[in-house]
Amino acid sequence: MYFLTNGQKFLAVLISLILLTIGTVSAVEDTTLSNTDSIESSTNDIKLDSSNSNDKSTYNLDLKINYEYSENNNVMNPTINIKESNNTLNLNKTYSNDIYQVKLNSNSNSILNITVSAPGYITQSQLLTINNNQSDLLGNLVFNMKATESYQLGRDVTAKADSLLNFNTADEILAITTAGVPKLNGQTSEDAIEAILNYGNRISYGLGNMLMLRQTATSPIDFCFVTRNGNKLNAVIFLNGSTTYSYLGSISENMTKAQWNQLYKAVGGENAFSFASLANGWYDNVSYLVLQEAAFHGHICEGTLGGYTITEALMQYYPPIKATDGGSGSPGDITSYKVLGIPGDSASDAVLFFLDATAGKSGYVGFDTTSTGATTNMMAFIRWKDAVVTYNKTSNKYEVTSPGSGTLILMQYNSAENKKLFEKETGIKGNGSLEQLKYNTWWINRINTNPASLVSILLEKENLTEKQYYYLIGSAKNITFPTSKNATNAGETRIEAIEAHGLDYNYIMSLNLPNAIRNNTIANRGNLTYNDFKEIGLRASNLAKDIFKKELGIEIEKGMPNFEILTTAGYSYIKEQSTEAVWDGIFEVFGSRLSRYTLLPDHRPMWKPLWFTFVLKQDDGKLMSVYIRYNEDGTYFIGSYNGTHVHDIGMNTLNNSKLSSAISSNVFPDGNWFNIQSLTNAWAGDLAFDQLVTFLFHGHACPGVQPGFFMTDYIQSNYPLNENESYFYIASSIYCKDDSLEYLLGISPGLGNYMDQRLTSDDVESDYINGATEEGVLVIWDNELNIGRAVIMNFKWATIDTSSAATSEAKRATTIQAFIDLYNGVSNPNIKEGNSILGSETRYITQEQFNFIKSGGGKDTNAISYLKSLPNMSKQDLLDSMKKNDNQNNGTVIVDNGGSSSSSSNSIQSNHGSSASNSLGSTSASNSNLGSSNNIGSNSVSSSSSSSSDAKGAAYEINQQASSSSGINSNNLIYAIILVLIIGAFAGFGFIKTRKNE
């Protein structure tokens, strides 16, 4: 948000005085705004003199609004705001013959500040004076609206793609873009998505042909447009925010090797496979939910589809029972399954996405446990029921009346067997990218016919005990009996704090537990069409519109920026069918979209009900809501309490525990009150787009998510990626912020560059900042030199004054808003002290030391302690040592195991040892699937200034290696792999993804 400079203020005041002196109707358009500027109503910056008279007169004002792109004229509904002094006037707006006719009540001899805004366009402001002799018609003002830079970029590449691919003659169109979180000149780029959606009516989220690839703030903005004509897929691709295309041609799995090589050379191997796999998956009619997950992950591959298949099999045999928490998180941090895995296989991302069992909700534990016998395509699931603890008045003690118990299922997808079956059925052999695309198609067809044949269940056990459960998932603190004044054993420890052991295969297989019994519930797939789902959204929207009109007397206009719809559409399944088409029904009534901040898809598990919350943000801050749930029999549940369907879910309600409880249980009976009220109050607080999508991915808003915002900024500012570098992070203190770190830093379990091993609270106390926590170990890995920089990330929470709030819900909302303002550089009186962030214990590490970190530091330590034990060597000293050892051992690299430290472990590299404080109003800155790379650290993400298309692109998985001395020269191995990739490209295999032998 930009405000008027002092010079602009002086000029505006001078103009105002001149207009008052002349005493005639006049209008001054603010022409000082550039293409990238936006301006709020400038009433607070300019003193607008007005008559002392309280007499109001009725005036009419005609506005002509012209958009930079003519297709937006007469289609886009602008927001018109008029202020008299500091008061916002009530308006009556009608539209006729290209003119917006506005009726208002105002004082005579006053100055009006008129602002016009529209999605993707720069807000404009004009001043208008009313004199004593003014007639009721104030005049006709013209606003020539200029699009934002991101909108211009999105509109220009879409128009160019149309001219090259001829959208009108295409059977179908697909748009893929990295726009959204990546920044263009310091601003997030969601307006580029808005421009794509506004170009005609053939691309929409509801049609399932708009995909937003997850990328970071520093990633380039890329676009890929695909047209289908019969069985032919053609694409045009624009890279690095350019309007000059990099590739034009076939993107079909049936392209020739020469065509693939052309695509590979033009856009780079990672981008080529990312765009091609998504395009062909879309062509194969894979579920849009799978496409969404693949866009989060970066591409479609065997692991993506394997994860979806595992999820379907899990829900068939062991459907969800009850969601439980995994630690001391917010009320929304509950999952129906706890998942154990080994990061590095795409299936991890898929399973966590579909089950909404993310690491930030303590739903996932994953680090390298291959030394226990586990493999990367294995995954374990725990359905857990918490222990029931009751107070016994006779014994004056708490007792566990029903012990905690769990079902443990170990599964894997049969990669080798599936590949053999694919080759047998199709006759296609090879591991190149073209073969991978065909393999994806084969998988998708099998998913639609016989998904259970693609996975194996290795173990099914019942009656997992509390001790066994916490051994696997870990617990930061002791599990104790409740605190009470009466019970003599209140606060006694039931389960001691313990580090997570994750997918410990040997331990799991040694458990002497009874076999579990399968449910074997087969869900029948429905036959609802796009129009059927769209109608569901239409009916729900019209119901809500009628309720607002009847109960509040308010007509909800299409395109109102202060009207939000929060929904599970797009994530929830109905009769085994995805529900994204519902979004188009909502848009038809309310003009709501994610790119406009007005349609918020809430990431929930696929079996959760389809619901909608329609919210009107009023001038007094109230958030008036209507809750509607769709039932599979075609009926709708409408939440009500005290005879009304419209309820305030803002701070007034949150600050009244009795009212909040009544609304929660009566209006929102589906266990989603916390998700809805937290997200809605955060939305009302003018949060940034990257904050919004991160909250939505996490499933709710809470203070716990927000440290990830600041840590990501700190990492990108203090450890920017150079060419051939990538981020890796292993979390030690695990809570909601891990989801925001994943989303914004471009890391995830499926990519192999995010792992977590929960440590105890005592293990993560910071040595450098009093009261801070050692959150985890960040590694900046250099794939070319085969070394990395490893640092411990320390974080101390800001001090927020919540004394003005009376309830825990209101205190949480107050804290969330304070962090939103802190991140956006907005002053907030409740912030007493900012965050403190520090990267400490910087060490340059070898490949083998890196492997130890990924295994949690080895058997008898953890990643943080292990890093502290390593000698503090300079980069050059480490390289010289590796070269010396290489020469002396004839190609065998001998590295320090971390058993001793030759120098003080408290030393910090000077360029990374400074603490960043976010003060008030400022922000400091084993086997893997066919989509995997054999290069550790191959997930290279370059800054937006990089000119190399091969260096940036969509991320791929990182293959995991167990810690061992292989006797192989690491540098020679890299050169050999690079040579294989080059040869593969010229052979027509492109970005080859091969499978390592065990």
Short mmCIF file of C-alpha atoms in Angstrom, two decimals, residues 5-16 45-46:
data_model
loop_
_atom_site.label_atom_id
_atom_site.label_comp_id
_atom_site.label_asym_id
_atom_site.label_seq_id
_atom_site.Cartn_x
_atom_site.Cartn_y
_atom_site.Cartn_z
CA THR A 5 4.18 11.87 -0.35
CA ASN A 6 4.50 15.22 1.39
CA GLY A 7 4.71 16.92 -2.01
CA GLN A 8 1.54 15.21 -3.17
CA LYS A 9 -0.23 16.19 0.05
CA PHE A 10 0.77 19.84 -0.35
CA LEU A 11 -0.35 19.84 -4.00
CA ALA A 12 -3.69 18.24 -3.11
CA VAL A 13 -4.34 20.75 -0.30
CA LEU A 14 -3.42 23.63 -2.63
CA ILE A 15 -5.84 22.32 -5.27
CA SER A 16 -8.55 21.97 -2.64
CA ASP A 45 -3.74 12.60 4.32
CA ILE A 46 -5.69 15.65 3.08
#
